[in-house]
DNA sequence: CGGTATCCGTGCGGATACTG
DNA sequence: CAGTATCCGCACGGATACCG
C-alpha cells in the first residue's frame, strides 16, 4: 500500500520503508475505541485518577482501561503518577504530545457533530431505499 | 460519559441524549483500521475498482474490504457504481462527505508523521528505562 | 470479477478472584 | 484503590468454496 493520502515529502524511498510500518502501527493504535475515548476524557477533565477515569469512559472495563493507559503511557501520550500513599492513588494526565493529538481527535469529533445527521439520513436511505437505487430513480 | 472534548453547544440536554450515542457510534466506525486505510486509498487514487483497491490496501481480505466498503457506502462516504458489464466491474469513490472526512484523517496522518520518532523514542525508553522511572532518575 | 456464504481459529475483551 | 492474573465466551476476521 502507499504511505498515506497526503505525503508531501516523507515516503517513497526504500530506507524509509519501516517508516510506513511504524506510522501505520501508530495509526492502528490510535484508531482504537478506548484509546480515543480515554484521550478525550483526559482532555476534557485534565488530570484524573484511575477510578474517576473509569466512570468517565462509560462502558470500559478496568482491564481495558489499564491496558489502554499503559499503552498511552508507553507512547508518551499520558503520564502516570503513583502517589506514595495507601490506599494507592494514581493520577493520569495528557502530556503535551498527548494534547497535540487531542486537537486532531477533536477535529474528528467536530466533524462528526456536524455531519452526524447527514450520515444518519444516508444510513436510513441505504437501509431500505437500496433496491430502487441506480436502476429506477423514482422521479 | 461526557460527550466529547470540545462540545461548545451540543450535548448536556436530555433530548439530545441519543445524539451522543450516534456520535460515539460513528466515531467507533471511523476508528477502524480498514476504514481509515480504505478512505485513505480512495483519497489518494480517486475512483478505483474493487480489485485495485484490494491490493492498494495491503493485507485486507476481500471479506473485510467488502464489509468496509458497504459500511462506508451506507454512511454516505463512498459511492459504489456497478458497471452493467460482464465480467462485473465495480468502481468506488469518495463522496464529498467522504472527502471532507479524509481531510480530518489526513490531519492525523500528518500528526503521526511529525511525532512518530518522538513516540518511537518514548516507547523505547518505556520498554526498559521503566524501573528507574520516578524513584531514581539515573542522572 | 465482485460478492456472498460457510467454516473455523484466535485474540479481544468482559467477569471474577486475588494482591499490595 | 489500582492493578495483575485467570478463565472463557464470542465476535472479528481469515481461508475456502461457490454464484451471477
Tab-separated table of C-alpha atoms (C1' of nucleotides) in Angstrom:
chain	number	residue	atom	x	y	z
A	1	UNK	CA	0.000	0.000	0.000
A	2	UNK	CA	1.029	3.572	-0.356
A	3	UNK	CA	2.005	5.649	2.601
A	4	UNK	CA	-0.953	7.865	3.175
A	5	UNK	CA	-3.128	10.358	1.436
A	6	UNK	CA	-1.081	13.479	1.672
A	7	UNK	CA	2.564	12.619	1.719
A	8	UNK	CA	4.333	15.655	0.510
A	9	UNK	CA	7.889	14.647	1.210
A	10	UNK	CA	8.036	11.717	3.524
A	11	UNK	CA	7.995	8.253	1.991
A	12	UNK	CA	8.717	6.679	-1.364
A	13	UNK	CA	12.357	5.870	-0.667
A	14	UNK	CA	13.373	2.462	0.459
A	15	UNK	CA	15.401	3.368	3.520
A	16	UNK	CA	12.225	4.817	4.943
A	17	UNK	CA	10.276	1.662	4.398
A	18	UNK	CA	9.919	0.965	8.083
A	19	UNK	CA	8.709	4.489	8.496
A	20	UNK	CA	5.478	3.413	6.865
A	21	UNK	CA	5.126	0.417	9.092
A	22	UNK	CA	5.681	2.478	12.177
A	23	UNK	CA	3.240	5.108	11.025
A	24	UNK	CA	0.637	2.516	10.274
A	25	UNK	CA	1.277	0.808	13.556
A	26	UNK	CA	0.755	4.063	15.394
A	27	UNK	CA	-2.375	4.833	13.451
A	28	UNK	CA	-3.793	1.469	14.285
A	29	UNK	CA	-3.094	2.130	17.928
A	30	UNK	CA	-4.782	5.460	17.876
A	31	UNK	CA	-7.653	4.194	15.818
A	32	UNK	CA	-8.926	2.382	18.838
A	33	UNK	CA	-12.221	2.926	20.516
A	34	UNK	CA	-10.985	3.108	24.077
A	35	UNK	CA	-7.838	4.987	23.229
A	36	UNK	CA	-9.803	7.800	21.696
A	37	UNK	CA	-12.360	7.915	24.451
A	38	UNK	CA	-9.680	7.965	27.124
A	39	UNK	CA	-7.675	10.725	25.499
A	40	UNK	CA	-10.897	12.558	25.138
A	41	UNK	CA	-11.819	12.202	28.766
A	42	UNK	CA	-8.392	13.299	29.930
A	43	UNK	CA	-8.590	16.234	27.579
A	44	UNK	CA	-11.910	17.326	28.972
A	45	UNK	CA	-11.228	16.937	32.649
A	46	UNK	CA	-7.486	17.198	32.904
A	47	UNK	CA	-5.621	15.110	35.419
A	48	UNK	CA	-7.712	12.304	36.793
A	49	UNK	CA	-7.270	9.295	38.959
A	50	UNK	CA	-7.915	5.821	37.728
A	51	UNK	CA	-11.331	5.244	39.214
A	52	UNK	CA	-12.626	8.591	38.080
A	53	UNK	CA	-11.440	7.872	34.612
A	54	UNK	CA	-13.154	4.544	34.690
A	55	UNK	CA	-16.551	6.003	35.153
A	56	UNK	CA	-15.954	8.866	32.792
A	57	UNK	CA	-15.291	6.452	29.992
A	58	UNK	CA	-18.591	4.718	30.038
A	59	UNK	CA	-18.505	1.021	29.471
A	60	UNK	CA	-14.797	0.484	29.767
A	61	UNK	CA	-13.675	-2.430	31.866
A	62	UNK	CA	-10.840	-1.916	34.276
A	63	UNK	CA	-8.773	-4.324	32.296
A	64	UNK	CA	-9.157	-2.388	29.091
A	65	UNK	CA	-8.667	0.900	30.851
A	66	UNK	CA	-5.418	-0.257	32.368
A	67	UNK	CA	-4.246	-1.650	29.104
A	68	UNK	CA	-5.159	1.476	27.205
A	69	UNK	CA	-3.492	3.724	29.739
A	70	UNK	CA	-0.323	1.663	29.734
A	71	UNK	CA	-0.119	1.932	26.033
A	72	UNK	CA	-0.738	5.626	26.057
A	73	UNK	CA	1.943	5.961	28.672
A	74	UNK	CA	4.343	3.931	26.626
A	75	UNK	CA	3.676	6.110	23.620
A	76	UNK	CA	4.410	9.189	25.657
A	77	UNK	CA	0.865	10.482	25.389
A	78	UNK	CA	-0.033	10.378	29.060
A	79	UNK	CA	1.882	10.456	32.286
A	80	UNK	CA	1.138	8.188	35.180
A	81	UNK	CA	1.857	9.348	38.658
A	82	UNK	CA	1.617	6.954	41.552
A	83	UNK	CA	1.116	8.773	44.810
A	84	UNK	CA	3.105	7.010	47.509
A	85	UNK	CA	0.108	6.708	49.766
A	86	UNK	CA	-2.116	3.971	50.924
A	87	UNK	CA	-4.584	3.157	49.649
A	88	UNK	CA	-2.943	3.786	46.295
A	89	UNK	CA	-3.834	6.773	44.238
A	90	UNK	CA	-2.763	7.041	40.649
A	91	UNK	CA	-3.203	10.109	38.527
A	92	UNK	CA	-3.135	10.298	34.787
A	93	UNK	CA	-2.838	13.268	32.538
A	94	UNK	CA	-2.064	14.079	28.959
A	95	UNK	CA	1.447	15.057	28.033
A	96	UNK	CA	1.952	17.966	25.660
A	97	UNK	CA	2.274	15.356	22.945
A	98	UNK	CA	-0.990	13.827	24.019
A	99	UNK	CA	-2.662	17.182	23.983
A	100	UNK	CA	-1.482	17.872	20.493
A	101	UNK	CA	-3.035	14.612	19.402
A	102	UNK	CA	-6.190	15.517	21.232
A	103	UNK	CA	-6.529	18.510	18.981
A	104	UNK	CA	-6.598	16.300	15.949
A	105	UNK	CA	-9.070	13.972	17.526
A	106	UNK	CA	-11.285	16.871	18.424
A	107	UNK	CA	-11.229	17.719	14.765
A	108	UNK	CA	-12.809	14.375	14.074
A	109	UNK	CA	-15.363	14.792	16.838
A	110	UNK	CA	-16.331	18.143	15.490
A	111	UNK	CA	-16.632	16.709	12.030
A	112	UNK	CA	-18.896	14.035	13.371
A	113	UNK	CA	-21.055	16.517	15.222
A	114	UNK	CA	-21.514	18.467	12.040
A	115	UNK	CA	-22.188	15.608	9.683
A	116	UNK	CA	-23.936	13.259	12.008
A	117	UNK	CA	-27.431	13.929	10.813
A	118	UNK	CA	-26.301	13.757	7.245
A	119	UNK	CA	-24.866	10.345	7.848
A	120	UNK	CA	-27.882	9.219	9.774
A	121	UNK	CA	-30.025	10.157	6.829
A	122	UNK	CA	-27.707	8.372	4.422
A	123	UNK	CA	-27.929	5.266	6.529
A	124	UNK	CA	-31.659	5.428	6.625
A	125	UNK	CA	-31.935	5.712	2.888
A	126	UNK	CA	-29.468	2.961	2.341
A	127	UNK	CA	-31.318	0.670	4.671
A	128	UNK	CA	-34.424	0.421	2.557
A	129	UNK	CA	-34.246	2.655	-0.476
A	130	UNK	CA	-31.476	0.396	-1.698
A	131	UNK	CA	-33.491	-1.542	-4.245
A	132	UNK	CA	-34.601	1.368	-6.373
A	133	UNK	CA	-31.089	2.734	-6.278
A	134	UNK	CA	-29.481	3.171	-9.637
A	135	UNK	CA	-31.885	1.494	-11.999
A	136	UNK	CA	-35.075	3.425	-11.467
A	137	UNK	CA	-34.850	6.761	-9.775
A	138	UNK	CA	-38.399	7.298	-8.569
A	139	UNK	CA	-38.551	10.708	-10.170
B	1	UNK	CA	-19.542	9.592	29.912
B	2	UNK	CA	-19.465	13.104	28.671
B	3	UNK	CA	-19.943	13.918	25.038
B	4	UNK	CA	-16.518	14.785	23.780
B	5	UNK	CA	-13.660	17.093	24.418
B	6	UNK	CA	-14.821	20.249	22.776
B	7	UNK	CA	-18.556	20.445	22.897
B	8	UNK	CA	-19.383	24.049	22.610
B	9	UNK	CA	-23.116	23.766	22.280
B	10	UNK	CA	-24.162	20.257	21.504
B	11	UNK	CA	-24.914	17.939	24.370
B	12	UNK	CA	-25.908	18.216	28.020
B	13	UNK	CA	-29.626	18.285	27.377
B	14	UNK	CA	-31.661	15.174	27.629
B	15	UNK	CA	-33.478	15.319	24.308
B	16	UNK	CA	-30.101	15.123	22.667
B	17	UNK	CA	-29.065	12.090	24.601
B	18	UNK	CA	-29.139	9.851	21.572
B	19	UNK	CA	-27.026	12.403	19.796
B	20	UNK	CA	-24.144	11.258	21.935
B	21	UNK	CA	-24.767	7.643	21.180
B	22	UNK	CA	-24.929	8.284	17.498
B	23	UNK	CA	-21.772	10.342	17.579
B	24	UNK	CA	-19.972	7.697	19.516
B	25	UNK	CA	-21.256	5.032	17.209
B	26	UNK	CA	-19.957	6.915	14.224
B	27	UNK	CA	-16.622	7.522	15.854
B	28	UNK	CA	-16.269	3.872	16.597
B	29	UNK	CA	-16.983	3.109	12.982
B	30	UNK	CA	-14.426	5.537	11.734
B	31	UNK	CA	-11.909	4.489	14.315
B	32	UNK	CA	-11.396	1.305	12.404
B	33	UNK	CA	-8.184	0.151	10.873
B	34	UNK	CA	-9.555	-0.834	7.474
B	35	UNK	CA	-11.986	2.034	7.284
B	36	UNK	CA	-9.214	4.554	7.611
B	37	UNK	CA	-6.907	2.781	5.227
B	38	UNK	CA	-9.632	2.462	2.617
B	39	UNK	CA	-10.673	6.086	2.818
B	40	UNK	CA	-7.048	6.919	2.575
B	41	UNK	CA	-6.510	4.832	-0.525
B	42	UNK	CA	-9.573	6.255	-2.233
B	43	UNK	CA	-8.395	9.710	-1.328
B	44	UNK	CA	-5.006	9.152	-2.838
B	45	UNK	CA	-6.004	7.463	-6.051
B	46	UNK	CA	-9.531	8.635	-6.629
B	47	UNK	CA	-12.073	6.308	-8.131
B	48	UNK	CA	-10.939	2.711	-8.080
B	49	UNK	CA	-12.343	-0.661	-8.827
B	50	UNK	CA	-12.622	-3.322	-6.202
B	51	UNK	CA	-9.632	-5.423	-7.119
B	52	UNK	CA	-7.366	-2.433	-7.401
B	53	UNK	CA	-8.476	-1.251	-4.021
B	54	UNK	CA	-7.794	-4.642	-2.614
B	55	UNK	CA	-4.150	-4.548	-3.421
B	56	UNK	CA	-3.759	-0.917	-2.529
B	57	UNK	CA	-4.887	-1.641	0.996
B	58	UNK	CA	-2.203	-4.084	1.886
B	59	UNK	CA	-3.288	-7.018	3.928
B	60	UNK	CA	-7.015	-6.561	3.670
B	61	UNK	CA	-9.048	-9.628	2.921
B	62	UNK	CA	-11.782	-9.394	0.358
B	63	UNK	CA	-14.308	-10.065	3.042
B	64	UNK	CA	-13.172	-7.158	5.156
B	65	UNK	CA	-12.839	-4.914	2.155
B	66	UNK	CA	-16.378	-5.648	1.076
B	67	UNK	CA	-17.675	-5.135	4.557
B	68	UNK	CA	-15.796	-1.905	4.995
B	69	UNK	CA	-16.924	-0.551	1.664
B	70	UNK	CA	-20.531	-1.441	2.334
B	71	UNK	CA	-20.416	0.392	5.562
B	72	UNK	CA	-18.794	3.414	4.020
B	73	UNK	CA	-21.426	3.359	1.345
B	74	UNK	CA	-24.171	3.145	3.902
B	75	UNK	CA	-22.718	6.086	5.745
B	76	UNK	CA	-22.684	8.095	2.564
B	77	UNK	CA	-18.919	8.337	2.483
B	78	UNK	CA	-18.334	6.467	-0.739
B	79	UNK	CA	-20.364	5.710	-3.814
B	80	UNK	CA	-20.476	2.335	-5.428
B	81	UNK	CA	-21.068	2.073	-9.114
B	82	UNK	CA	-21.703	-1.274	-10.710
B	83	UNK	CA	-20.941	-1.207	-14.400
B	84	UNK	CA	-23.519	-3.299	-16.221
B	85	UNK	CA	-20.868	-5.330	-17.983
B	86	UNK	CA	-19.589	-8.805	-17.781
B	87	UNK	CA	-17.358	-9.661	-16.115
B	88	UNK	CA	-18.536	-7.259	-13.439
B	89	UNK	CA	-16.731	-4.080	-12.755
B	90	UNK	CA	-17.415	-2.050	-9.654
B	91	UNK	CA	-15.987	1.361	-9.000
B	92	UNK	CA	-15.761	3.106	-5.697
B	93	UNK	CA	-15.053	6.694	-4.925
B	94	UNK	CA	-15.331	9.123	-2.072
B	95	UNK	CA	-18.356	11.338	-1.856
B	96	UNK	CA	-17.864	14.984	-0.933
B	97	UNK	CA	-18.741	13.957	2.576
B	98	UNK	CA	-16.114	11.266	2.451
B	99	UNK	CA	-13.568	13.692	1.179
B	100	UNK	CA	-14.269	16.088	3.996
B	101	UNK	CA	-13.637	13.298	6.429
B	102	UNK	CA	-10.475	12.436	4.597
B	103	UNK	CA	-9.152	15.863	5.413
B	104	UNK	CA	-9.520	15.205	9.102
B	105	UNK	CA	-7.907	11.829	8.781
B	106	UNK	CA	-5.034	13.346	6.902
B	107	UNK	CA	-4.628	15.616	9.858
B	108	UNK	CA	-3.989	12.580	11.978
B	109	UNK	CA	-1.603	11.067	9.457
B	110	UNK	CA	0.345	14.263	9.358
B	111	UNK	CA	0.439	14.378	13.088
B	112	UNK	CA	1.777	10.864	13.144
B	113	UNK	CA	4.434	11.629	10.558
B	114	UNK	CA	5.614	14.516	12.652
B	115	UNK	CA	5.603	12.843	16.025
B	116	UNK	CA	6.459	9.331	15.014
B	117	UNK	CA	10.075	9.440	16.042
B	118	UNK	CA	9.167	11.119	19.290
B	119	UNK	CA	6.802	8.303	20.063
B	120	UNK	CA	9.259	5.679	18.979
B	121	UNK	CA	11.745	7.117	21.402
B	122	UNK	CA	9.167	7.233	24.164
B	123	UNK	CA	8.381	3.600	23.568
B	124	UNK	CA	11.992	2.665	23.648
B	125	UNK	CA	12.575	4.407	26.931
B	126	UNK	CA	9.460	2.939	28.414
B	127	UNK	CA	10.432	-0.537	27.370
B	128	UNK	CA	13.463	-0.740	29.626
B	129	UNK	CA	14.087	2.520	31.406
B	130	UNK	CA	10.858	1.786	33.251
B	131	UNK	CA	12.344	0.622	36.513
B	132	UNK	CA	14.391	3.689	37.238
B	133	UNK	CA	11.403	5.813	36.365
B	134	UNK	CA	10.255	8.075	39.127
B	135	UNK	CA	12.283	6.950	42.077
B	136	UNK	CA	15.838	7.307	40.877
B	137	UNK	CA	16.416	9.259	37.746
B	138	UNK	CA	19.779	7.953	36.583
B	139	UNK	CA	21.168	11.455	36.194
C	1	DC	C1'	-14.508	-10.084	-11.331
C	2	DG	C1'	-17.095	-8.886	-7.436
C	3	DG	C1'	-19.665	-10.761	-3.940
C	4	DT	C1'	-21.942	-13.949	-0.564
C	5	DA	C1'	-21.943	-17.958	2.389
C	6	DT	C1'	-19.613	-21.073	5.369
C	7	DC	C1'	-16.342	-22.806	8.316
C	8	DC	C1'	-13.246	-22.071	11.885
C	9	DG	C1'	-9.207	-20.296	14.560
C	10	DT	C1'	-7.729	-16.776	17.744
C	11	DG	C1'	-7.356	-12.910	20.237
C	12	DC	C1'	-10.040	-9.178	22.122
C	13	DG	C1'	-12.162	-8.091	25.920
C	14	DG	C1'	-15.588	-8.897	29.946
C	15	DA	C1'	-16.134	-11.079	34.655
C	16	DT	C1'	-14.140	-12.760	38.615
C	17	DA	C1'	-10.756	-13.514	42.130
C	18	DC	C1'	-6.824	-12.142	44.409
C	19	DT	C1'	-2.622	-8.894	45.908
C	20	DG	C1'	-0.114	-4.781	47.690
D	1	DC	C1'	-7.915	1.821	45.250
D	2	DA	C1'	-5.119	0.289	41.491
D	3	DG	C1'	-3.566	-3.458	39.333
D	4	DT	C1'	-2.499	-8.352	37.881
D	5	DA	C1'	-3.871	-12.993	36.791
D	6	DT	C1'	-7.099	-16.289	35.153
D	7	DC	C1'	-10.773	-18.075	32.888
D	8	DC	C1'	-13.623	-18.070	28.986
D	9	DG	C1'	-17.124	-16.543	25.515
D	10	DC	C1'	-17.747	-14.632	21.426
D	11	DA	C1'	-17.321	-11.948	17.579
D	12	DC	C1'	-13.808	-10.369	14.422
D	13	DG	C1'	-11.684	-11.642	10.675
D	14	DG	C1'	-9.009	-15.029	7.514
D	15	DA	C1'	-9.477	-19.028	4.200
D	16	DT	C1'	-12.139	-21.526	1.209
D	17	DA	C1'	-15.860	-22.635	-1.813
D	18	DC	C1'	-19.268	-21.292	-4.724
D	19	DC	C1'	-22.619	-17.940	-7.523
D	20	DG	C1'	-24.010	-14.193	-11.085
